[in-house]
Amino acid sequence: MKELHCIVPGCQWHTRHDTEAEIIRRTTEHLRETHGETAIRESMLDTIKANIQPEKGKAA
């Protein structure tokens, strides 16, 4: 299981899933709905990918 905390400073949202693809999908949806992002830039995807971590307390 992998997890990601929102890349927007101060936002407490987070998600967990087995696949990075689903984490990326959920995160881009969150950025659109909560933070008003209308376009998900390549640099944002790179930041999302770089911040996906193994779930705390669990092995990768």
CSV table of C-alpha atoms in Angstrom, one decimal, residues 7-46:
chain,number,residue,atom,x,y,z
A,7,ILE,CA,1.1,18.6,-2.3
A,8,VAL,CA,-0.6,22.0,-1.4
A,9,PRO,CA,1.0,23.3,1.8
A,10,GLY,CA,-1.4,23.3,4.7
A,11,CYS,CA,-3.9,20.9,3.2
A,12,GLN,CA,-4.6,17.8,5.3
A,13,TRP,CA,-6.0,15.6,2.6
A,14,HIS,CA,-4.4,12.3,1.9
A,15,THR,CA,-5.0,9.0,0.0
A,16,ARG,CA,-3.8,5.4,0.1
A,17,HIS,CA,-4.0,2.7,-2.6
A,18,ASP,CA,-2.1,-0.2,-4.0
A,19,THR,CA,-1.3,1.5,-7.3
A,20,GLU,CA,0.5,4.7,-8.1
A,21,ALA,CA,-1.9,5.2,-11.0
A,22,GLU,CA,-4.9,5.3,-8.7
A,23,ILE,CA,-3.2,7.6,-6.3
A,24,ILE,CA,-2.4,10.0,-9.1
A,25,ARG,CA,-6.0,9.9,-10.4
A,26,ARG,CA,-7.4,10.6,-6.9
A,27,THR,CA,-4.9,13.4,-6.3
A,28,THR,CA,-5.6,15.2,-9.6
A,29,GLU,CA,-9.3,14.9,-8.9
A,30,HIS,CA,-8.7,16.4,-5.4
A,31,LEU,CA,-6.6,19.3,-6.9
A,32,ARG,CA,-9.4,20.1,-9.4
A,33,GLU,CA,-12.3,19.9,-6.9
A,34,THR,CA,-10.7,21.3,-3.8
A,35,HIS,CA,-8.0,23.7,-5.0
A,36,GLY,CA,-9.6,24.8,-8.3
A,37,GLU,CA,-6.9,23.6,-10.6
A,38,THR,CA,-8.2,23.6,-14.1
A,39,ALA,CA,-5.1,22.1,-15.8
A,40,ILE,CA,-2.8,19.5,-14.3
A,41,ARG,CA,0.7,20.4,-15.6
A,42,GLU,CA,3.5,18.0,-16.1
A,43,SER,CA,5.4,19.5,-13.3
A,44,MET,CA,2.5,18.9,-11.0
A,45,LEU,CA,2.4,15.2,-12.0
A,46,ASP,CA,6.2,15.0,-11.4
